[in-house]
Short mmCIF file of C-alpha atoms and ligand atoms in Angstrom, two decimals:
data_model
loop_
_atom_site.label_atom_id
_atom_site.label_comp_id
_atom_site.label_asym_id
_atom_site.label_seq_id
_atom_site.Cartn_x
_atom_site.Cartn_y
_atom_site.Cartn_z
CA UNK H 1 0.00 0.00 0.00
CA UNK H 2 1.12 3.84 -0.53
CA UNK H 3 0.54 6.14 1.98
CA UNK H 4 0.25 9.07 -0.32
CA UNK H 5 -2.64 6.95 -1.75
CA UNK H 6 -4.76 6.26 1.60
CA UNK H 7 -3.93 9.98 2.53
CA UNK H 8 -5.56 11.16 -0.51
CA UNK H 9 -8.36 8.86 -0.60
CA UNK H 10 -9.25 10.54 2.76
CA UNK H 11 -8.76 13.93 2.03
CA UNK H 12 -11.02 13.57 -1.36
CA UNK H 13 -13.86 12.13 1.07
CA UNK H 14 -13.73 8.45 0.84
CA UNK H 15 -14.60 5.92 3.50
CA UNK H 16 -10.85 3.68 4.16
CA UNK H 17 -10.62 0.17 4.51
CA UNK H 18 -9.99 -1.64 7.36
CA UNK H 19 -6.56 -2.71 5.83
CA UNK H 20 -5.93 0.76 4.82
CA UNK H 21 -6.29 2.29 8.38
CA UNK H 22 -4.17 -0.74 9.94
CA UNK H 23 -1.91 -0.37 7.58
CA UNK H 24 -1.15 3.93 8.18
CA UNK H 25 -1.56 2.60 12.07
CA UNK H 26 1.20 0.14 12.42
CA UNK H 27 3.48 1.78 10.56
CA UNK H 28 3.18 4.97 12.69
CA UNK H 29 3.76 2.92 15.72
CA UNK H 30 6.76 1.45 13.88
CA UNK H 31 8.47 4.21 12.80
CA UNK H 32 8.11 3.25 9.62
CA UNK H 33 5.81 6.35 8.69
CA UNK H 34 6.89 9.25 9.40
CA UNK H 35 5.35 12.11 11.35
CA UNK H 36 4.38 14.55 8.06
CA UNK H 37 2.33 11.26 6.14
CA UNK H 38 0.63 11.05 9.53
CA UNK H 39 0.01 14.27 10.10
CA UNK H 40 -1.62 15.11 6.68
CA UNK H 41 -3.66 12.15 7.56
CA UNK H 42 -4.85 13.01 10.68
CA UNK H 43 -5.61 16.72 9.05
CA UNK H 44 -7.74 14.91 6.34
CA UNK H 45 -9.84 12.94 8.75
CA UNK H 46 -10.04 16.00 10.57
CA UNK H 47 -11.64 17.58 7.74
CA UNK H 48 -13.40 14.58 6.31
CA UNK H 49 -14.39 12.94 9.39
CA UNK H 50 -14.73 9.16 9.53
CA UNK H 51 -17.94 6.70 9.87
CA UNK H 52 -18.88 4.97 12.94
CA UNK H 53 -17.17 1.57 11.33
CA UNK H 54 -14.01 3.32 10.81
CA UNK H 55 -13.67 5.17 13.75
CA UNK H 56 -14.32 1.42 15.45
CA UNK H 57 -11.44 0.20 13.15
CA UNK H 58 -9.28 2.84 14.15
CA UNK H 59 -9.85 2.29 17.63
CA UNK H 60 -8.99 -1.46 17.44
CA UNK H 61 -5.84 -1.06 14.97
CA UNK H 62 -4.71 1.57 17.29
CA UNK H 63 -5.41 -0.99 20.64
CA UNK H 64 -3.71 -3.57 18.68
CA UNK H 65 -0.41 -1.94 18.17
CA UNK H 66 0.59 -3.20 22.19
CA UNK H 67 -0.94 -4.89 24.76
CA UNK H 68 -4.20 -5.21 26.68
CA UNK H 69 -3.97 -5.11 30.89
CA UNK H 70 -4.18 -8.56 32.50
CA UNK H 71 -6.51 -8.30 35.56
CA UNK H 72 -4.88 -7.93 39.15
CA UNK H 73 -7.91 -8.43 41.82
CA UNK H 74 -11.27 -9.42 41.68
CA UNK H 75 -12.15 -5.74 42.02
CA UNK H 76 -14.22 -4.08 39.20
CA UNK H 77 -11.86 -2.05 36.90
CA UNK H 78 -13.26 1.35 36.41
CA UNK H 79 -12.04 4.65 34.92
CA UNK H 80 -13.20 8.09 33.94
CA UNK H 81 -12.00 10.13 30.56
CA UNK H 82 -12.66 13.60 30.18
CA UNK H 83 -12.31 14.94 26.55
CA UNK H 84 -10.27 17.84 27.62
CA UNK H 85 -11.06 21.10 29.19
CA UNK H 86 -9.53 24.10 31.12
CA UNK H 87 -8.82 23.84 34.82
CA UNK H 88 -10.17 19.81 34.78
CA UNK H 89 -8.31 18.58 37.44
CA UNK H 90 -10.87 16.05 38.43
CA UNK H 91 -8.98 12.63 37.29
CA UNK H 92 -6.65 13.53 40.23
CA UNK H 93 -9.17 13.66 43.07
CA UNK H 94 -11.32 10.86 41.57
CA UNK H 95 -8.95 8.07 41.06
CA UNK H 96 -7.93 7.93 45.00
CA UNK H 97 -11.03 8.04 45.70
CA UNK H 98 -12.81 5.45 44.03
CA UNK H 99 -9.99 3.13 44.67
CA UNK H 100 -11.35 4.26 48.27
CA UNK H 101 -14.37 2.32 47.19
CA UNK H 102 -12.88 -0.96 46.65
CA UNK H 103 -12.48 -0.41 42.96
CA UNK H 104 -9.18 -0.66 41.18
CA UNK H 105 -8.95 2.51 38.86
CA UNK H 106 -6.13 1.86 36.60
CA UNK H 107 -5.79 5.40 34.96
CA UNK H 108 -3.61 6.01 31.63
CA UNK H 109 -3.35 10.36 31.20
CA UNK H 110 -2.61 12.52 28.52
CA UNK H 111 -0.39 15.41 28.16
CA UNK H 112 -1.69 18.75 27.27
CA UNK H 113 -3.31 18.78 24.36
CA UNK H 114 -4.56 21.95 22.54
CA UNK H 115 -5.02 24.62 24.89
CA UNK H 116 -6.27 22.50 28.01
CA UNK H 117 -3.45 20.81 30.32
CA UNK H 118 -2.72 17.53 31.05
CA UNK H 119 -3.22 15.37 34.17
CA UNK H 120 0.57 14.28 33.30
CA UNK H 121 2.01 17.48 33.13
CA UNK H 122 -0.02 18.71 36.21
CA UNK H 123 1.23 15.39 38.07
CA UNK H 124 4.85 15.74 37.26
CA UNK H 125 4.99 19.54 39.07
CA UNK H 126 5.65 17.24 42.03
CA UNK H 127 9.15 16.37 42.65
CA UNK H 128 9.85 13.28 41.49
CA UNK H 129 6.50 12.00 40.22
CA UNK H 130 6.72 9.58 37.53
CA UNK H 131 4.37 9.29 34.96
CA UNK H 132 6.31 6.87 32.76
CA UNK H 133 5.57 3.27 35.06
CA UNK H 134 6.46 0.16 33.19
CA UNK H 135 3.60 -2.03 32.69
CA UNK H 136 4.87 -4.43 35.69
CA UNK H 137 5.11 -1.18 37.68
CA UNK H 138 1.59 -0.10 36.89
CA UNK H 139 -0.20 -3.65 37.76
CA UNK H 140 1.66 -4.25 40.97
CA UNK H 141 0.99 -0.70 42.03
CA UNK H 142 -2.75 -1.46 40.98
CA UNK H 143 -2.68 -4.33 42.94
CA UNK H 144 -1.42 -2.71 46.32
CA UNK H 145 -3.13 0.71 46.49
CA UNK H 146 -5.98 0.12 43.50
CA UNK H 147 -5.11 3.33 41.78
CA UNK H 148 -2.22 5.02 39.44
CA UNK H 149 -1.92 7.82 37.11
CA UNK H 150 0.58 7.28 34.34
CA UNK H 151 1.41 8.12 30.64
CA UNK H 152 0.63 5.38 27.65
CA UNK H 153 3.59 3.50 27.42
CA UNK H 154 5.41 1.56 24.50
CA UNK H 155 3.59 -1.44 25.28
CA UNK H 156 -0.37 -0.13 25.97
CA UNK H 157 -1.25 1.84 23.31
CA UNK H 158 1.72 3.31 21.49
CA UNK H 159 0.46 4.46 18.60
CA UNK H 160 -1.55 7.17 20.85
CA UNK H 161 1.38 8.08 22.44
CA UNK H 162 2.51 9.15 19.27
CA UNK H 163 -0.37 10.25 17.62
CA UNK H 164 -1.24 12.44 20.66
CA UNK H 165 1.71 14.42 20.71
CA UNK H 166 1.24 14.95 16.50
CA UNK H 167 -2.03 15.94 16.75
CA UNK H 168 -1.59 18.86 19.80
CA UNK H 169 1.07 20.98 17.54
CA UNK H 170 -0.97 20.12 14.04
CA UNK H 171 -4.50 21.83 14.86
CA UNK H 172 -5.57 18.12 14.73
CA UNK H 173 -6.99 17.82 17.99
CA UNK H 174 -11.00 18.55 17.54
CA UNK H 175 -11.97 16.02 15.48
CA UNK H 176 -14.65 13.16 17.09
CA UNK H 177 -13.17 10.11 15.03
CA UNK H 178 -9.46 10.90 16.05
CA UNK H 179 -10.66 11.93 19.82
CA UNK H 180 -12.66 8.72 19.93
CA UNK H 181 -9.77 6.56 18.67
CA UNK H 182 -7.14 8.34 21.02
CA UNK H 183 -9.80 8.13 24.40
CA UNK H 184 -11.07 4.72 23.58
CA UNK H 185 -8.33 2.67 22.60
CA UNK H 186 -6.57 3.66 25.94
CA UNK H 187 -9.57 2.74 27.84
CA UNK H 188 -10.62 -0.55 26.06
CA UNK H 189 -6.63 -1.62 26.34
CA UNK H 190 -6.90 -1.20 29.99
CA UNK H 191 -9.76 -3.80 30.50
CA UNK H 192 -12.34 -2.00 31.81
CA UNK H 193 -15.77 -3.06 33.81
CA UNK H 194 -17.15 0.36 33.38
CA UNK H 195 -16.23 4.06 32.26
CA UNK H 196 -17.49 7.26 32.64
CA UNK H 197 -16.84 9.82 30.12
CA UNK H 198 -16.62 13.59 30.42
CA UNK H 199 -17.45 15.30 27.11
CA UNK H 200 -16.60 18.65 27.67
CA UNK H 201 -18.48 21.42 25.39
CA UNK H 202 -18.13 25.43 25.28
CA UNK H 203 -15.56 28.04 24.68
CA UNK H 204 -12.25 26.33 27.10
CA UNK H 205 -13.35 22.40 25.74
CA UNK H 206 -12.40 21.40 22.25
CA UNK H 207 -15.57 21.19 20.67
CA UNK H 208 -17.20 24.68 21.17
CA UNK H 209 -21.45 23.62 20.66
CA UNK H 210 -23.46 21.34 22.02
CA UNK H 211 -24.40 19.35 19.39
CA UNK H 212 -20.81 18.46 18.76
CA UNK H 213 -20.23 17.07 21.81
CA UNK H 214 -23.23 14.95 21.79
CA UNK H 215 -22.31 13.63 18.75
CA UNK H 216 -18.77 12.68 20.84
CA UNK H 217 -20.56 11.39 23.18
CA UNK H 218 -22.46 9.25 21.25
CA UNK H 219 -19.65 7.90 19.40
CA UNK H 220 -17.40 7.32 22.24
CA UNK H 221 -20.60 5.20 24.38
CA UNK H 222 -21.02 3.36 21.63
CA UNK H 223 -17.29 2.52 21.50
CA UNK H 224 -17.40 1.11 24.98
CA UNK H 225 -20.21 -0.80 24.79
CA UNK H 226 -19.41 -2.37 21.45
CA UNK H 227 -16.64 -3.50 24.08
CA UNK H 228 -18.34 -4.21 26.44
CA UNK H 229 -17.60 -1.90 29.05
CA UNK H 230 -20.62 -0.12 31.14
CA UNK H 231 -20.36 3.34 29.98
CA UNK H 232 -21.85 5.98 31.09
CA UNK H 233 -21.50 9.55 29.85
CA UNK H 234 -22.04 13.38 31.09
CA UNK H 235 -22.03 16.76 28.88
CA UNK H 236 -20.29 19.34 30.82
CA UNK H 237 -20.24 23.02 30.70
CA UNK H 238 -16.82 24.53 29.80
CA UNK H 239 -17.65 27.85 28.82
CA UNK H 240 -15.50 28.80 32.06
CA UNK H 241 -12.25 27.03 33.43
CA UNK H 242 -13.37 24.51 35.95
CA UNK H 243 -12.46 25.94 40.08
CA UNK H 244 -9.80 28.66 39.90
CA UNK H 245 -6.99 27.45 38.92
CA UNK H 246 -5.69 26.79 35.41
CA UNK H 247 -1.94 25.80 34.97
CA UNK H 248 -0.17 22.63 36.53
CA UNK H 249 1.39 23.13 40.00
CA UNK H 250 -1.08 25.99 40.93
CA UNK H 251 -4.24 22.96 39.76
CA UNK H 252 -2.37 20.52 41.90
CA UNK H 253 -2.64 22.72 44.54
CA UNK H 254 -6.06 23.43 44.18
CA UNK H 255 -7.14 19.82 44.17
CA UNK H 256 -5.26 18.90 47.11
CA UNK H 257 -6.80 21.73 48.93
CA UNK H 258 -9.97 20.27 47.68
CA UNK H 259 -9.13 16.35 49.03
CA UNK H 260 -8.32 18.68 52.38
CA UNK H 261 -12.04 20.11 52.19
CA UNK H 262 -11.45 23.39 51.30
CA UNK H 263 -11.73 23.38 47.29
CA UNK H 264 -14.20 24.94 44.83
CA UNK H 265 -17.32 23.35 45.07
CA UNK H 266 -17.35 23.10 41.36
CA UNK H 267 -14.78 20.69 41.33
CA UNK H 268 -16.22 18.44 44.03
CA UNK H 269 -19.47 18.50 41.99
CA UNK H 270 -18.53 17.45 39.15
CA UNK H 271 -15.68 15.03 40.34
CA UNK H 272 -18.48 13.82 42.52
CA UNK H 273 -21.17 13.02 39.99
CA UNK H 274 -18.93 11.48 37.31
CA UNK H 275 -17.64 9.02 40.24
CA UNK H 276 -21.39 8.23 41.34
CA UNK H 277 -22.17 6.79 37.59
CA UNK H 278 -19.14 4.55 38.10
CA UNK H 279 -20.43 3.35 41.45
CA UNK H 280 -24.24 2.83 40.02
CA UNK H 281 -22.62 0.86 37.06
CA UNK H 282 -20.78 -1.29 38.79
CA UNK H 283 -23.59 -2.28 41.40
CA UNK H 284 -21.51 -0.47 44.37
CA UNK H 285 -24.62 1.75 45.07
CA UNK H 286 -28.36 1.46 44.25
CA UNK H 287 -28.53 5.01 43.06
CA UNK H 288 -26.88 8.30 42.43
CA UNK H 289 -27.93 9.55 45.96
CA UNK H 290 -26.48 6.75 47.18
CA UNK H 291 -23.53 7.03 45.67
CA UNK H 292 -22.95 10.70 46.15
CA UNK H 293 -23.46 10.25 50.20
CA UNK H 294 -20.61 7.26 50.00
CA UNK H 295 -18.44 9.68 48.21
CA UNK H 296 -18.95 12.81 50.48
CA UNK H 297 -18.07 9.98 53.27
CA UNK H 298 -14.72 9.17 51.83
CA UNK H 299 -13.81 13.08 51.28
CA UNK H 300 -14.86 14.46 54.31
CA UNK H 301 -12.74 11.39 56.42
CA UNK H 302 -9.52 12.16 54.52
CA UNK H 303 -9.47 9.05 53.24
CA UNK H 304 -9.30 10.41 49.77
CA UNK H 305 -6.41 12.59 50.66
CA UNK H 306 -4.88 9.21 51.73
CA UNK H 307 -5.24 7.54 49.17
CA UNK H 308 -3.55 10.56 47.21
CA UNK H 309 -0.80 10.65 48.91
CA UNK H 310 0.36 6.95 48.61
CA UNK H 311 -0.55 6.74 44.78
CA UNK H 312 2.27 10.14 44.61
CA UNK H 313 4.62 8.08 47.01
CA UNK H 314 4.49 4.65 45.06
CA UNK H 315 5.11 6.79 42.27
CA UNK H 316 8.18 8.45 43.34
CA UNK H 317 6.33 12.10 44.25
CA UNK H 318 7.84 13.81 47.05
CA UNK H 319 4.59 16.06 48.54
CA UNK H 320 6.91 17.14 50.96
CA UNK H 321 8.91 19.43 48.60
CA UNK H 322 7.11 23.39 47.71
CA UNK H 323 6.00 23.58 44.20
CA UNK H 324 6.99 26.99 43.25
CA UNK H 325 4.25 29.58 41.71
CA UNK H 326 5.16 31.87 39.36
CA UNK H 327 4.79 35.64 40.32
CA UNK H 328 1.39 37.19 40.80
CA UNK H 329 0.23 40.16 37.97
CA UNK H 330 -3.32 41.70 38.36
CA UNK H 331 -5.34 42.49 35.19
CA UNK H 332 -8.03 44.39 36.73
CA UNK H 333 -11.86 45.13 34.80
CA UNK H 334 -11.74 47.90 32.96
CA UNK H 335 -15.42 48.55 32.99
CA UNK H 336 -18.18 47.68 35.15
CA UNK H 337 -21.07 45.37 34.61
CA UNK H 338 -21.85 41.77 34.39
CA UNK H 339 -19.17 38.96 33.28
CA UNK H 340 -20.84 37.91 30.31
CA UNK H 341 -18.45 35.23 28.19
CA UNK H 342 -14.65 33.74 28.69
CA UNK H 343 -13.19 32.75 25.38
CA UNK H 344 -11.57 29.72 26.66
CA UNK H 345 -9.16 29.80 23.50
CA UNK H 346 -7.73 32.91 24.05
CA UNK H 347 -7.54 32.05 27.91
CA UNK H 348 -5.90 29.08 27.24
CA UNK H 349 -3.27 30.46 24.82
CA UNK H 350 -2.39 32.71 27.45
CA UNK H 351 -1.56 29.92 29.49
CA UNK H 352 0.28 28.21 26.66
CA UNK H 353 2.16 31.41 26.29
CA UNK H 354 4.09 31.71 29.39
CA UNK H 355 4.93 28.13 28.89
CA UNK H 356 2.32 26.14 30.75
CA UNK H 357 1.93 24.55 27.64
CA UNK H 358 2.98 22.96 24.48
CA UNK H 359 3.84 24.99 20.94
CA UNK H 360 6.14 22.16 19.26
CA UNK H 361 6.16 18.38 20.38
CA UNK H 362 8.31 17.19 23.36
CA UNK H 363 8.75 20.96 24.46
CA UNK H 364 9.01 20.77 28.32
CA UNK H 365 6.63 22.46 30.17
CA UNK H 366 6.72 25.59 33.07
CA UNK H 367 5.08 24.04 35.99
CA UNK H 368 5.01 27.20 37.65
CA UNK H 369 3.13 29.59 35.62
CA UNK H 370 -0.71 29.91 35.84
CA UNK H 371 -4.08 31.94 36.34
CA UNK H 372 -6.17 32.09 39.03
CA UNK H 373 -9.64 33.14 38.07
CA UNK H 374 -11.52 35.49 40.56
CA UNK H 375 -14.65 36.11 38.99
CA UNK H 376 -17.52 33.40 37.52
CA UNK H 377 -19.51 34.18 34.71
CA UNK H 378 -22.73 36.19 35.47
CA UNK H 379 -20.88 38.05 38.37
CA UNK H 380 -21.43 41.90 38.40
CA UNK H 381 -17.94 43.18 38.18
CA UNK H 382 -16.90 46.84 38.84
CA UNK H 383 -14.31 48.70 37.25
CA UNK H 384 -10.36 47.97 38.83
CA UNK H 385 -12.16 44.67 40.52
CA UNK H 386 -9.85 42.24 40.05
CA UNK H 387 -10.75 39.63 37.16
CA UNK H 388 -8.09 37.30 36.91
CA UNK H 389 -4.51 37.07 38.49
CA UNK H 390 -1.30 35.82 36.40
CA UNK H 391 1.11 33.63 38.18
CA UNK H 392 4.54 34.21 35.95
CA UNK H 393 7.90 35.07 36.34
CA UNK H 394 8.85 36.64 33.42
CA UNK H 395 7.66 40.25 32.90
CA UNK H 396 7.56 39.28 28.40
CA UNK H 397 5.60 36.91 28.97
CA UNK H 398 3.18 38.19 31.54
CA UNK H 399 2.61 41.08 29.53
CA UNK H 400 1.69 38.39 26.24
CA UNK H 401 -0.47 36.26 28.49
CA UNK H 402 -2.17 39.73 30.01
CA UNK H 403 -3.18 40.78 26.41
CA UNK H 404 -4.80 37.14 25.67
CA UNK H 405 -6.80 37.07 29.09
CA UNK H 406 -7.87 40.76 28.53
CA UNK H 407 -9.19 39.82 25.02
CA UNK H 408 -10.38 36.58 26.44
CA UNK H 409 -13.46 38.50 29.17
CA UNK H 410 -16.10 40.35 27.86
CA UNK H 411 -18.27 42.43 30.59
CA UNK H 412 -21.67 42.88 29.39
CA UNK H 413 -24.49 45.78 30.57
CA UNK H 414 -26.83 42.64 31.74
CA UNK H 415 -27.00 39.75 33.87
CA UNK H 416 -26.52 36.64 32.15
CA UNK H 417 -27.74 33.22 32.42
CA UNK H 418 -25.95 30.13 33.33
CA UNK H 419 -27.33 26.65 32.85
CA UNK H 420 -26.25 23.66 35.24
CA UNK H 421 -22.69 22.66 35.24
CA UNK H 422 -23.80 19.06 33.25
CA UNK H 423 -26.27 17.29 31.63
CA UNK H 424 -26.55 13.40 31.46
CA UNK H 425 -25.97 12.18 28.10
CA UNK H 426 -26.06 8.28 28.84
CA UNK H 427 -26.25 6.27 32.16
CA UNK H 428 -23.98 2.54 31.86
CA UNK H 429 -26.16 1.25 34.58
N1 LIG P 501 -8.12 12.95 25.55
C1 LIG P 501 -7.47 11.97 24.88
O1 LIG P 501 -6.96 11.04 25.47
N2 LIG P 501 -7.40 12.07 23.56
C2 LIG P 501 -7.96 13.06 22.86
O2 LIG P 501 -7.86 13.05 21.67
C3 LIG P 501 -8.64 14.06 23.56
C4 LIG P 501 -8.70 14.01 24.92
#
């Protein structure tokens, strides 16, 4: 086969074959394509979009390229996925705690992709945290504590590894076949009993309407049930960064302060709902009240704060050690009235910026640098409140990210409406 050939058959329209996509697959993995064949690929299904057959095929030629998990315990295997948004720092809070729940929650991260952060990058702002476990590592760690947070590896899933990293510096990332692929091969390859999904929608989530993410969400439930995994899926609201804190070590902090009972109650919402679909699909609770009440439980004992801190231990994280945030720059409202929209792009980008995340592949990452948001939408604001502060060392930079967040907040003349932070899209149960 030539690549040149299945590339072009995609970007005139056509539906590939099975063989085809296997074919452009494995040879990524390999090595044997390289990066620019895959990249115009992934820019022509980006365009062209796949069907729900070959976004199924691309999903299983992707799995195939390594290994599935073996099963450790007798435990149900559960896991949440959230399709990317700003300030999501949920994975961290809810894998602790629903290994608290006797459930072993065997959870493979991304990077930052696009303009929202990674769980990995977040992670490694503490010393010494290691996001790159072997696959022995991962199961015997799974095993003891029933949770870990770690990075694809060669073995699970390469050809995401790679793929991921092509598609966050190729303006491939919002596309529902390749997100499917990329969040569903991980998650099948891990063995699940059941998954919740977070399909994040608005101005700081990939896909900015509605209707887009429920078509995600539609093609990424019926992903994991064709493998039959419980899944369960929730639309959330991302037209504003989720809590305060967008960045890495400033989001760690925030959801530690959270696991100490102090966080935004955002977080804890949402973090809390998404865990109570795992617990009513796997039979741990009759119902969503149920559920939440068993969760609140685990939080307000500290055992999720716990569980936290031996998942960083076993993975080489020294908690002990001050994660450094950047200095703190004001930009202050220039006009009074009613926070009315957050372009989550621009806010993002100023993030991106100051080097909290990616512009080329491999680039490493300032832990350090952030914003803290002070106002929600539909707030009255008046003028010199402060809006948003900018945690960065370097005056250039500041003054770049300052411009973005600026552009970023429009303050409208009248109150706005918000709708609820989610919508169910699909119980598992
Ligand atoms: N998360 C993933 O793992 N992959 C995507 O493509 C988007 C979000």
């Amino acid at each position: 086969m030539i690549p040149a050939v299945i590339i072009s058959k995609k970007r005139d329209g056509q539906k590939l074959t099975e063989a085809e996509i296997r074919f452009m697959i494995f040879g990524y993995a390999r090595g044997d394509l390289p990066d620019y064949q895959m990249a115009a690929l992934a820019m022509a299904i980006f365009i062209r979009g796949m069907d729900p057959e070959e976004i199924s095929q691309l999903t299983d030629a992707m799995i195939a390229t390594g290994n599935r998990m073996e099963r450790v315990s007798e435990r149900p295997r559960v896991d949440k996925h959230s399709t990317g948004g700003l300030g999501d720092k949920t994975s961290l809070i809810l894998g602790p705690m629903l290994a608290c729940c006797d459930l072993d929650v065997p959870m493979i991260s991304g990077r930052g992709l696009g303009i929202t952060g990674g769980t990995l990058d977040k992670l490694e702002s503490i010393a010494g945290y290691r996001c790159d476990l072997s696959e022995q590592e991962s199961q015997r760690q799974l095993a003891k504590l029933g949770c870990f947070i770690t990075g694809a590896t060669e073995t699970l899933v390469p050809a995401d590894k790679k793929l991921y990293a092509l598609r966050d510096v190729t303006g491939t990332v919002p596309s529902v076949a390749l997100i499917t692929a990329s969040i569903m091969s991980k998650k099948i390859a891990e063995t699940l009993d059941a998954l919740v999904l977070d399909v994040k929608w608005g101005t700081g989530a990939f896909l900015g309407d509605l209707d887009k993410a429920r078509e995600l969400a539609l093609s990424l439930c019926a992903n994991g049930k064709r493998a039959g995994i419980a899944t369960s899926a929730l639309l959330s609201d991302m037209n504003q960064p989720l809590g305060r804190m967008v960045g890495n070590a400033c989001e760690v902090a925030e959801s530690i302060e959270l696991m100490q009972g102090k966080g935004p109650a955002d977080v804890w919402e949402l973090t809390r709902e998404l865990s109570a679909y795992v617990l009513v699909s796997v039979g741990r609770s009759v119902d969503l009240e149920q559920a939440r009440l068993l969760l609140q439980g685990h939080l307000d004992s500290g055992r999720v704060m716990e569980r936290f801190e031996q998942m960083v231990a076993m993975q080489g994280g020294d908690l002990g050690q001050t994660r450094r945030l950047g200095r703190v720059t004001e930009v202050r409202a220039d006009r009074s009235g009613w926070l009315e929209r957050i372009d989550g792009q621009r806010l993002g980008q100023g993030v991106i910026v100051m080097g909290g995340g990616r512009m080329q592949a491999g680039q490493s990452i300032d832990p350090s640098v952030g914003l803290a948001m002070e106002r929600r939408l539909g707030d009255r604001v008046e003028k010199g409140d402060v809006l948003v502060q900018i945690l960065c060392d370097d005056s250039v930079k500041t003054e770049a990210a300052r411009g973005l967040v600026l552009d970023s907040i429009c303050i409208g003349e009248r109150p706005v409406d918000r709708i609820g932070l989610w919508q169910e899209f699909e119980s598992g149960a």
